[in-house]
mmCIF file of C-alpha atoms in Angstrom:
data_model
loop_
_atom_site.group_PDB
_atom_site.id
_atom_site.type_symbol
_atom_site.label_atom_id
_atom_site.label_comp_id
_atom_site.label_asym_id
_atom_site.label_seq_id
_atom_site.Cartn_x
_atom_site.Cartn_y
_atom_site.Cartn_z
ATOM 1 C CA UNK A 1 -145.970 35.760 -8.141
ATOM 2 C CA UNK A 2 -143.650 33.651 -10.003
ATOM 3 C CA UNK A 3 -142.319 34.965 -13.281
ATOM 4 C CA UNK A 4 -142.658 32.995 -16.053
ATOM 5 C CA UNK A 5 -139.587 32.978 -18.485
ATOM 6 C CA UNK A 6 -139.853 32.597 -22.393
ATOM 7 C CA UNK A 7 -137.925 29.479 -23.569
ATOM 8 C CA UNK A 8 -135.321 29.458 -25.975
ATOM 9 C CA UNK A 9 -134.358 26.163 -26.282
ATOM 10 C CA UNK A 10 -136.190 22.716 -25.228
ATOM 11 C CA UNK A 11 -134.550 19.451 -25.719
ATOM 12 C CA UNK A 12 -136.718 16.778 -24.991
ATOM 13 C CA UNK A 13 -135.279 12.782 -24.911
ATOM 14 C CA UNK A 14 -131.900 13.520 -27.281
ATOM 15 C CA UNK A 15 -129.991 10.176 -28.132
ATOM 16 C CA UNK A 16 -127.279 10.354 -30.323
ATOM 17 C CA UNK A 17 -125.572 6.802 -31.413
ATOM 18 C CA UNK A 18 -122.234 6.086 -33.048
ATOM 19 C CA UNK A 19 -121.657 2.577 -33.749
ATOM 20 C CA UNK A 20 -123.355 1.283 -30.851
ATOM 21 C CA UNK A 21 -121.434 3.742 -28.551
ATOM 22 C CA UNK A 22 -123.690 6.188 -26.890
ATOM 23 C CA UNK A 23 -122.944 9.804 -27.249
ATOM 24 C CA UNK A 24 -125.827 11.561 -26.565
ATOM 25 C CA UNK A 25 -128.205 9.769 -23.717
ATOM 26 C CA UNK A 26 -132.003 10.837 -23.541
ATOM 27 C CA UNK A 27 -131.252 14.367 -22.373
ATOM 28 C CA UNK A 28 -134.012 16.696 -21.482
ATOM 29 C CA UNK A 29 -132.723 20.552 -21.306
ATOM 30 C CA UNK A 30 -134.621 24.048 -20.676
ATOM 31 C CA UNK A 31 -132.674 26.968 -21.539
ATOM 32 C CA UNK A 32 -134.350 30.513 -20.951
ATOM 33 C CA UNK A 33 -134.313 33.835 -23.239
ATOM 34 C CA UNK A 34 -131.375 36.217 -22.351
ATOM 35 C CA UNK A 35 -128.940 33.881 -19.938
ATOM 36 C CA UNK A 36 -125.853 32.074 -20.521
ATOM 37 C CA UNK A 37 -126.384 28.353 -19.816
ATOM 38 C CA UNK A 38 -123.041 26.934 -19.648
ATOM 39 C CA UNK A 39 -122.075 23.280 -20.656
ATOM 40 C CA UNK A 40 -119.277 21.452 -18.408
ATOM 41 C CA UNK A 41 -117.680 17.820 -19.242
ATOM 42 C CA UNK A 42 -114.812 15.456 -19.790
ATOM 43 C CA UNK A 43 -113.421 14.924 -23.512
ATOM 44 C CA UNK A 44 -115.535 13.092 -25.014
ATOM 45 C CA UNK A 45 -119.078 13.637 -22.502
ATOM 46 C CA UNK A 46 -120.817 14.816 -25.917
ATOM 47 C CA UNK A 47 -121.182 18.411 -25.781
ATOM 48 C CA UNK A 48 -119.641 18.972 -29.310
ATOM 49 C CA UNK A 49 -122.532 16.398 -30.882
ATOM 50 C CA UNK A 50 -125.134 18.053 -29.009
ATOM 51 C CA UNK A 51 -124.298 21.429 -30.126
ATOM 52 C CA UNK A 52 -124.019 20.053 -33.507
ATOM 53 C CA UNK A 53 -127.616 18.426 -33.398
ATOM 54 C CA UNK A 54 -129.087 21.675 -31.519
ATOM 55 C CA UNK A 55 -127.386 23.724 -34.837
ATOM 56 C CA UNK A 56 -128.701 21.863 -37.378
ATOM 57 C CA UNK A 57 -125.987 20.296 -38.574
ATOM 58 C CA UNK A 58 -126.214 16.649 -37.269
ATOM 59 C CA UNK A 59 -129.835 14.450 -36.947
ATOM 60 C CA UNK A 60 -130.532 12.868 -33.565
ATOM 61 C CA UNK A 61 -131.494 9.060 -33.404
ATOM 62 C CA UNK A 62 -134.405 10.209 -31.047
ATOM 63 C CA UNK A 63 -136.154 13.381 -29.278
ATOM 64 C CA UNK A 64 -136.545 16.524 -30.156
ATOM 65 C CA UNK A 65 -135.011 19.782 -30.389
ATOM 66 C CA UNK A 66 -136.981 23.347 -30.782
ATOM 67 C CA UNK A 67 -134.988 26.531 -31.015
ATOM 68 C CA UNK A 68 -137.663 29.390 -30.183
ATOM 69 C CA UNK A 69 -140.903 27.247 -31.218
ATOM 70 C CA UNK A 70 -139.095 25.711 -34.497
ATOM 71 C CA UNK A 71 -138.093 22.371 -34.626
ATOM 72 C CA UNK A 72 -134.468 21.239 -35.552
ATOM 73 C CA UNK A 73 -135.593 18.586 -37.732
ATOM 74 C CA UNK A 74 -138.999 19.888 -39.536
ATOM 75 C CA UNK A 75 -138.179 23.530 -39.808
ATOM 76 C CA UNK A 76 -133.997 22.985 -40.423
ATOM 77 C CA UNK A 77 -134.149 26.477 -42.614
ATOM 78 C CA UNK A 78 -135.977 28.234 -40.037
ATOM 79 C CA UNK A 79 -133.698 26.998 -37.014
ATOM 80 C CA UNK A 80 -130.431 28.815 -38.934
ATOM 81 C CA UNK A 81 -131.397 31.540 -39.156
ATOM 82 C CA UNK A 82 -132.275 31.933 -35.497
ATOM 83 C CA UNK A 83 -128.580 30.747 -34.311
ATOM 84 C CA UNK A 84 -125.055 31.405 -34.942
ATOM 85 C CA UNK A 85 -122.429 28.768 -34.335
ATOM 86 C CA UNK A 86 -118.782 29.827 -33.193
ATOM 87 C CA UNK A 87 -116.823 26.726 -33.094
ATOM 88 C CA UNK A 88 -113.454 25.480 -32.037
ATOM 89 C CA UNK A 89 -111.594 26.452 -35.118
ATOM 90 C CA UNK A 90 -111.892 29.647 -37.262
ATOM 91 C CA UNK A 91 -114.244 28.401 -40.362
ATOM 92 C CA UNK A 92 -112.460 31.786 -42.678
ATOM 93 C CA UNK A 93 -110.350 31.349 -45.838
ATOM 94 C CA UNK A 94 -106.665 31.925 -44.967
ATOM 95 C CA UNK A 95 -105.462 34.186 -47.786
ATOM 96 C CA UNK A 96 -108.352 36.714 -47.305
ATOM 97 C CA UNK A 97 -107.959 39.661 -45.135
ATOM 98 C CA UNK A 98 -110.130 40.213 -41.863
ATOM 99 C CA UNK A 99 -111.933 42.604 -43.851
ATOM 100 C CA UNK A 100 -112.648 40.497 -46.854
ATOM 101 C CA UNK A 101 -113.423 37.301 -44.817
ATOM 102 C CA UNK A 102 -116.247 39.674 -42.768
ATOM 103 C CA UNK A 103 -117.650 41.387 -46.158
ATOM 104 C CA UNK A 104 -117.568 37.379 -47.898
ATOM 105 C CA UNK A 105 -119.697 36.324 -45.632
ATOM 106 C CA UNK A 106 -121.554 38.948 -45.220
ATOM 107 C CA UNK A 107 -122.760 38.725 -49.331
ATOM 108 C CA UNK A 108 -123.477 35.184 -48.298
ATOM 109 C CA UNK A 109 -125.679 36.177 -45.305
ATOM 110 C CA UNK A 110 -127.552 38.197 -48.180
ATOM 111 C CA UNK A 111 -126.642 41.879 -47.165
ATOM 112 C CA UNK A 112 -126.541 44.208 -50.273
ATOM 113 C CA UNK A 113 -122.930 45.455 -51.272
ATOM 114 C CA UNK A 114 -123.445 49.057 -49.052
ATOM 115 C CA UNK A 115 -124.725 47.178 -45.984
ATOM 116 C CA UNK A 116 -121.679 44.222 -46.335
ATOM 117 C CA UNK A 117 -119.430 47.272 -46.057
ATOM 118 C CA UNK A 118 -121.483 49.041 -43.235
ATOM 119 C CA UNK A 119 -121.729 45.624 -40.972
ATOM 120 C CA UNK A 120 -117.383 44.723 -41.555
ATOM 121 C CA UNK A 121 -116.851 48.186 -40.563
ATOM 122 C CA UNK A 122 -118.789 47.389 -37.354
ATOM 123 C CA UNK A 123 -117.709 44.338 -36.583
ATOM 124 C CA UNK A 124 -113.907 45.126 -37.206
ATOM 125 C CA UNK A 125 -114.810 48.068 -34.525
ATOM 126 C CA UNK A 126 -116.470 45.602 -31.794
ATOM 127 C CA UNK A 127 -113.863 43.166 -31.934
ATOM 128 C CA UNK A 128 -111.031 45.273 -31.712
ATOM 129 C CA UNK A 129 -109.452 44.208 -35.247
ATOM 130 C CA UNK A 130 -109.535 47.515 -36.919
ATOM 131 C CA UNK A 131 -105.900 47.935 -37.112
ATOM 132 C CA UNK A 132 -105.711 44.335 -38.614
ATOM 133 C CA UNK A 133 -108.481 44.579 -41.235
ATOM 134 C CA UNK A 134 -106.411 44.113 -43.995
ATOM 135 C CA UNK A 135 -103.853 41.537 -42.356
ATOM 136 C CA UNK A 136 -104.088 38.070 -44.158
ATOM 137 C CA UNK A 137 -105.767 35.302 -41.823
ATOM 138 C CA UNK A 138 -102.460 33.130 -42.100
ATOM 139 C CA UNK A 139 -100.409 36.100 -40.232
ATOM 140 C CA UNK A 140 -103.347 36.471 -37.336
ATOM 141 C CA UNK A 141 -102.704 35.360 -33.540
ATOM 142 C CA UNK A 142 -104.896 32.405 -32.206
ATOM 143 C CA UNK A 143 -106.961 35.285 -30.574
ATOM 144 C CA UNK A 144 -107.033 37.446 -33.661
ATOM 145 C CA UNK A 145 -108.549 34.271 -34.974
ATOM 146 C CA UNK A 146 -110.661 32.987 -32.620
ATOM 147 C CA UNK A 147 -112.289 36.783 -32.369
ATOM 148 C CA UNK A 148 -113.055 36.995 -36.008
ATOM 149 C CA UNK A 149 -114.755 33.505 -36.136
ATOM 150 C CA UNK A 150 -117.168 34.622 -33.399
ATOM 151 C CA UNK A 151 -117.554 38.136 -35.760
ATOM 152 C CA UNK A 152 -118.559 36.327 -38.778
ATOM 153 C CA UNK A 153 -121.253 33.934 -36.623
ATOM 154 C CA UNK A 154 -122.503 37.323 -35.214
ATOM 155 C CA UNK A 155 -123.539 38.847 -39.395
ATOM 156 C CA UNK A 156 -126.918 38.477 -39.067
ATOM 157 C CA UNK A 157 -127.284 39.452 -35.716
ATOM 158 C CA UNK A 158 -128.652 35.813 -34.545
ATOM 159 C CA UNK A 159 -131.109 35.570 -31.559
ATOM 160 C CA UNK A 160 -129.207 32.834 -30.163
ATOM 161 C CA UNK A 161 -125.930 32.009 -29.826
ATOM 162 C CA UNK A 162 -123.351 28.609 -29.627
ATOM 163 C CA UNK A 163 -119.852 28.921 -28.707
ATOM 164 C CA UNK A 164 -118.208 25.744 -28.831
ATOM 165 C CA UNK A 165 -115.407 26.241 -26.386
ATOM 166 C CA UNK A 166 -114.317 29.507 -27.893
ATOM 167 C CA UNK A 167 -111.379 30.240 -25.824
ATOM 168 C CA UNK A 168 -109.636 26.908 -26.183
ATOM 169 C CA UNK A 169 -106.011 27.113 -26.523
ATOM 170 C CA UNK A 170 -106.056 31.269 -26.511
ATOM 171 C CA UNK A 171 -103.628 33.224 -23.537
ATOM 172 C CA UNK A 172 -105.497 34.493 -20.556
ATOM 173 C CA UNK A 173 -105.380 37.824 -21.745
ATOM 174 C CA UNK A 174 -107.122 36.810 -25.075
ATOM 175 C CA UNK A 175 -109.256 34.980 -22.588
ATOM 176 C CA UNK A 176 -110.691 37.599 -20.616
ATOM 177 C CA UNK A 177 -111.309 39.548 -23.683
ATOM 178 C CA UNK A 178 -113.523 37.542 -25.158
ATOM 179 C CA UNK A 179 -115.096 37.057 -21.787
ATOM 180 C CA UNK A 180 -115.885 40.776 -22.102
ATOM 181 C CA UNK A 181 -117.486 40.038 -25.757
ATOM 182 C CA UNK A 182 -119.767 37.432 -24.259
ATOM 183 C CA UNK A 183 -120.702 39.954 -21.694
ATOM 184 C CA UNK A 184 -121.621 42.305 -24.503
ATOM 185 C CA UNK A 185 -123.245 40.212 -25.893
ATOM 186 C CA UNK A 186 -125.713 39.637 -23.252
ATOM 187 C CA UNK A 187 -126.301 42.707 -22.056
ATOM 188 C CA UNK A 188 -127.289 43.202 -25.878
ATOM 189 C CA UNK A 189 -130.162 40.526 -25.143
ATOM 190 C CA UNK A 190 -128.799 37.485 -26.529
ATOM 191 C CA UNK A 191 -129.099 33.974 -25.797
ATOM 192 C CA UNK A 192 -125.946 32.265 -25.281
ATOM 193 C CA UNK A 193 -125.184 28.345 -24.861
ATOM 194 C CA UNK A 194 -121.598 27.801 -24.120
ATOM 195 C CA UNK A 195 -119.841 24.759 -23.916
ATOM 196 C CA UNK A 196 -116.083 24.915 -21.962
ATOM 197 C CA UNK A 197 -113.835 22.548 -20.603
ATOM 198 C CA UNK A 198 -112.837 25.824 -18.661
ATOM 199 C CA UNK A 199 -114.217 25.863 -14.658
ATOM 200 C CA UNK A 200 -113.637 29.263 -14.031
ATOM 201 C CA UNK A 201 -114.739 29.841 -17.153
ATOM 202 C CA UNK A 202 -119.055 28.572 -16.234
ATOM 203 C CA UNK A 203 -118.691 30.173 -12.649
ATOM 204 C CA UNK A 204 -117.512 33.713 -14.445
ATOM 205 C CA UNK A 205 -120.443 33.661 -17.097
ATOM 206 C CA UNK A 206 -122.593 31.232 -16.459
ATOM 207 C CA UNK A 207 -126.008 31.837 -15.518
ATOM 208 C CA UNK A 208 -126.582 28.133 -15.039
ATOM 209 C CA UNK A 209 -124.699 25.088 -15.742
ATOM 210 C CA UNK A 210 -125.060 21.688 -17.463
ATOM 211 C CA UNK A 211 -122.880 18.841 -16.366
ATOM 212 C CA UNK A 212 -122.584 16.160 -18.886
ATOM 213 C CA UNK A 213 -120.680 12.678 -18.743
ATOM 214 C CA UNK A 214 -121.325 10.160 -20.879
ATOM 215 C CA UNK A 215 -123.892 11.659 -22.939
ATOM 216 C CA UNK A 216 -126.193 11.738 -19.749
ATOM 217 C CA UNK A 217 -126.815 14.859 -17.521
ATOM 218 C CA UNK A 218 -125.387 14.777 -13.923
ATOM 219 C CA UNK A 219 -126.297 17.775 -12.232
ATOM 220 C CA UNK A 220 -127.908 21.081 -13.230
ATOM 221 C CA UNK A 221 -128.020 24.872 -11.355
ATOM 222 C CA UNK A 222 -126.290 27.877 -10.560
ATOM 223 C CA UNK A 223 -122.542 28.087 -10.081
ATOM 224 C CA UNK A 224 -123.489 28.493 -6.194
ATOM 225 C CA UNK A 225 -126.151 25.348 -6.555
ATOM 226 C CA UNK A 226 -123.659 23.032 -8.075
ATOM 227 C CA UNK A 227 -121.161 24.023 -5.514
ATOM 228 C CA UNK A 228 -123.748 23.193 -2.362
ATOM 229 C CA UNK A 229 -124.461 19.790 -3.997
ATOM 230 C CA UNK A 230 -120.644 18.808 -1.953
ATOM 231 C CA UNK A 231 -120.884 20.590 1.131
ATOM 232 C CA UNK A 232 -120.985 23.621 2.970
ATOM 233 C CA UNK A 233 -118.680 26.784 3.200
ATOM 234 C CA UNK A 234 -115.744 26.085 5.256
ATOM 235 C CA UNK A 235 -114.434 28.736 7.917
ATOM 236 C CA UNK A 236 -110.329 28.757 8.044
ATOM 237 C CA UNK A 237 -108.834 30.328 11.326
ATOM 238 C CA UNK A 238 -105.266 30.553 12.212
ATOM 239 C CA UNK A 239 -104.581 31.253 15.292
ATOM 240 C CA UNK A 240 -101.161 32.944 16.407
ATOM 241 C CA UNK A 241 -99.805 31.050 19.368
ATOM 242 C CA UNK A 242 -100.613 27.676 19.190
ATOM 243 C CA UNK A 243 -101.036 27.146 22.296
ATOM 244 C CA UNK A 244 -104.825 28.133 21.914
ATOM 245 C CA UNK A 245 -105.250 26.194 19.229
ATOM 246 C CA UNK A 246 -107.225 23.751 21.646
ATOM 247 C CA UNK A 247 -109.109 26.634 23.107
ATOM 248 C CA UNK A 248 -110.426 28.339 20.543
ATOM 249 C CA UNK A 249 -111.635 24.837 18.835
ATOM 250 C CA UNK A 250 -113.593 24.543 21.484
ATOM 251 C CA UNK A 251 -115.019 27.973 21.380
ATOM 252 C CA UNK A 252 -115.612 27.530 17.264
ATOM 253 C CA UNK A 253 -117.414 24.141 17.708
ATOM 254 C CA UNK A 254 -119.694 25.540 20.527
ATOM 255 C CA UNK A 255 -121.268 28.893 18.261
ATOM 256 C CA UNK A 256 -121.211 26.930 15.237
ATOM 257 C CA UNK A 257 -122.835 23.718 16.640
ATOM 258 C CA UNK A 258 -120.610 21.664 14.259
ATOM 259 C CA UNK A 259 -117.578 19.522 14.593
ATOM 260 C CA UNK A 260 -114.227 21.139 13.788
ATOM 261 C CA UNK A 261 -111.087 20.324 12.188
ATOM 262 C CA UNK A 262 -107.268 21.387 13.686
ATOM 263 C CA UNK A 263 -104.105 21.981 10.781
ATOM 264 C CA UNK A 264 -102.224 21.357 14.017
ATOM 265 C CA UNK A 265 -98.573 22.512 11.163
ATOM 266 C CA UNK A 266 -100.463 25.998 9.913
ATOM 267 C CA UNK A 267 -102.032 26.703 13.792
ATOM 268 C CA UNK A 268 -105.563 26.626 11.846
ATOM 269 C CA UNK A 269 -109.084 25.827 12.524
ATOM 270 C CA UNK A 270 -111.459 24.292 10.114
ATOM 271 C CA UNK A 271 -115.194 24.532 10.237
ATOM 272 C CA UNK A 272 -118.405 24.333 7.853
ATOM 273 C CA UNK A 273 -120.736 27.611 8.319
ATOM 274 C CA UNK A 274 -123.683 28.103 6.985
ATOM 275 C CA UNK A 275 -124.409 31.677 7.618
ATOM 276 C CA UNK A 276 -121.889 34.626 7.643
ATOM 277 C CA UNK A 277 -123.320 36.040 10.757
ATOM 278 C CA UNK A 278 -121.585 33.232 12.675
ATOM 279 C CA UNK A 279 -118.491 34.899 11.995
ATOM 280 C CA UNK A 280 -118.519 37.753 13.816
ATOM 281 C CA UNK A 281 -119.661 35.778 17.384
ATOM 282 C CA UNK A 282 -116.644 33.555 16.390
ATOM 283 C CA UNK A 283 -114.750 36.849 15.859
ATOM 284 C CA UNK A 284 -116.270 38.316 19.518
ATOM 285 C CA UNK A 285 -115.900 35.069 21.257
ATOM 286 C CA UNK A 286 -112.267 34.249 20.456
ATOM 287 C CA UNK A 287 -111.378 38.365 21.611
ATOM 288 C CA UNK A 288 -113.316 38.056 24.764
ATOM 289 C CA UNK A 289 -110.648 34.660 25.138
ATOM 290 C CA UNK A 290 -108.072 36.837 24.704
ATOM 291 C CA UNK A 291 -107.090 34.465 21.990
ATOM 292 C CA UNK A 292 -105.329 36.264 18.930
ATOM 293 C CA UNK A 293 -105.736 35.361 15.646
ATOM 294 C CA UNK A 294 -103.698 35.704 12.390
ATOM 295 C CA UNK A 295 -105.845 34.934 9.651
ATOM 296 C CA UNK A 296 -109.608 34.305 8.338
ATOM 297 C CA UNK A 297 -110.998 33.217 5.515
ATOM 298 C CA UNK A 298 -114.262 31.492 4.348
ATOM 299 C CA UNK A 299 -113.766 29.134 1.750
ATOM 300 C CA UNK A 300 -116.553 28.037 -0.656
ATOM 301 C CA UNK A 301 -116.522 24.965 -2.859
ATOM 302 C CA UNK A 302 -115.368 25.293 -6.175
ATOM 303 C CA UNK A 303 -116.640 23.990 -9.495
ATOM 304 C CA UNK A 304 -113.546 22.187 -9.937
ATOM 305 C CA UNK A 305 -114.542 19.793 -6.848
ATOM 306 C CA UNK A 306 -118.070 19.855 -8.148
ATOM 307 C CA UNK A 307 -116.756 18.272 -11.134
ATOM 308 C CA UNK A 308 -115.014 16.094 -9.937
ATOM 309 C CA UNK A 309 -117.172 14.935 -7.210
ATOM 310 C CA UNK A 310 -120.265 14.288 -10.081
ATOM 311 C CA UNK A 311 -118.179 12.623 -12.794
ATOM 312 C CA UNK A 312 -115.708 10.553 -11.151
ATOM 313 C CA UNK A 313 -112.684 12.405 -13.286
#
């Protein structure tokens, strides 16, 4: 029996215009309760304006837009206070402290004086900027930063999340902490729609991935989807004397059924498998030959060629 999954978001026919230049074009998007549906595209594809429209904070020419049921442009109040918005650039006042940024806006987000000071406390805990609570913003690090941002969008514990490329510009370290906060996140039961110009990025946390290019959607799935859309995974072989280079092409080509490619400089073998188990009567076959081999590997297509491949860039 299939399982049904509860919708979080529906966007139905978005178009977004700017002088005549299309930015948004009649996009229809499902994303389910409790993944991480990751956004991929150029500079300039539109996946800042359709955040921006899906968070309230910009009107669509046409379609619609429902966040858990409510509509983005009838029920505007109601939408907010589902979401929180992390964006490129730390939205905190830069002679305030971590800790008086985080208890600001939490009197803003309506928490009494006794929880304010309860929820910084917390939040200064789970992002690791205890020992900088009282550090003015203007001193912190880009990570520092971008960490306290995605604190103060976190306040009133929203149902669904939008990071807006939230590691732009921060060192991989930084990086793969906040990768760990998104995990956290999740595991928490959020709902988390993340745009990235970052490959690695989608394949690492991405549950499924939007493509977008010119406002229009180009290809939709898994990490491992997208990557089947260009081909298969490839077999490498090296063989150590080359002199059975020949030999043990023609052994490859005649278990795998498929035709073969020879690195004639590296002494390797290049084939497309489709199942792993082929590998070990390639393995088998080549000792029965006697022929010796230095290397293996099976190399999958990555995002990076996906994206290239469906945008052209």
């Amino acid at each position: 029996m299939t399982e049904v999954r509860e919708v979080a978001i529906e966007v139905k026919g978005l178009l977004k215009t700017f002088k005549n230049q299309v930015a948004v074009n009649d996009l229809d998007l499902t994303i389910y309760k409790g993944e991480v549906f990751g956004i991929l595209g150029p500079n300039g594809a539109g996946k800042t304006t359709m955040v921006r429209m899906m968070a309230t904070l910009l009107k669509q020419d046409a379609g619609t837009i429902r966040i858990l049921g409510q509509d983005t442009l009838k029920d505007a109040d109601e939408v907010r206070k589902l979401i929180g918005l992390t964006g490129q650039y730390a939205s905190v006042d830069e002679d305030l402290t971590a800790h008086e940024n985080l208890m600001m806006f939490c009197r803003l987000n309506g928490l009494s004086k006794k929880d304010a000071k309860a929820r910084t406390t917390d939040l200064l805990e789970e992002f690791s900027l205890t020992d900088a609570a009282h550090k003015k913003m203007k001193n912190f690090s880009g990570g520092m930063r971008r960490r306290l941002d995605l604190a103060v969008s976190l306040i009133a514990r929203p149902d669904i999340i939008f990071l807006d490329e939230p590691t732009t510009g921060l060192d991989p370290r930084t990086r793969g902490q906040m990768w760990e906060t998104i995990r956290k996140l999740v595991e928490a039961g959020s709902t988390i729609l993340l745009t990235t110009q970052y490959l690695d990025e989608a394949d690492q946390l991405a549950d499924r991935i939007a493509v977008i290019d010119r406002g229009s959607l180009v290809a939709l799935g898994t990490p491992d989807e997208l990557k089947n859309l260009i081909g298969n995974t490839e077999l490498h072989i090296k063989i150590v004397n080359r002199r059975f280079l020949e030999d043990a092409r023609i052994h490859i080509s005649a278990i795998l059924n498929v035709g073969t490619t020879v690195d004639d400089l590296n002494n390797t073998i290049k084939a497309p498998i489709t199942e792993t188990k082929f590998l070990t009567q390639v393995l088998n076959r080549l000792e029965e030959a006697k022929i010796k081999i230095d290397e293996v590997s099976i190399k999958k297509p990555s995002l990076d060629e996906v994206f290239l491949e469906v945008t052209g860039n």
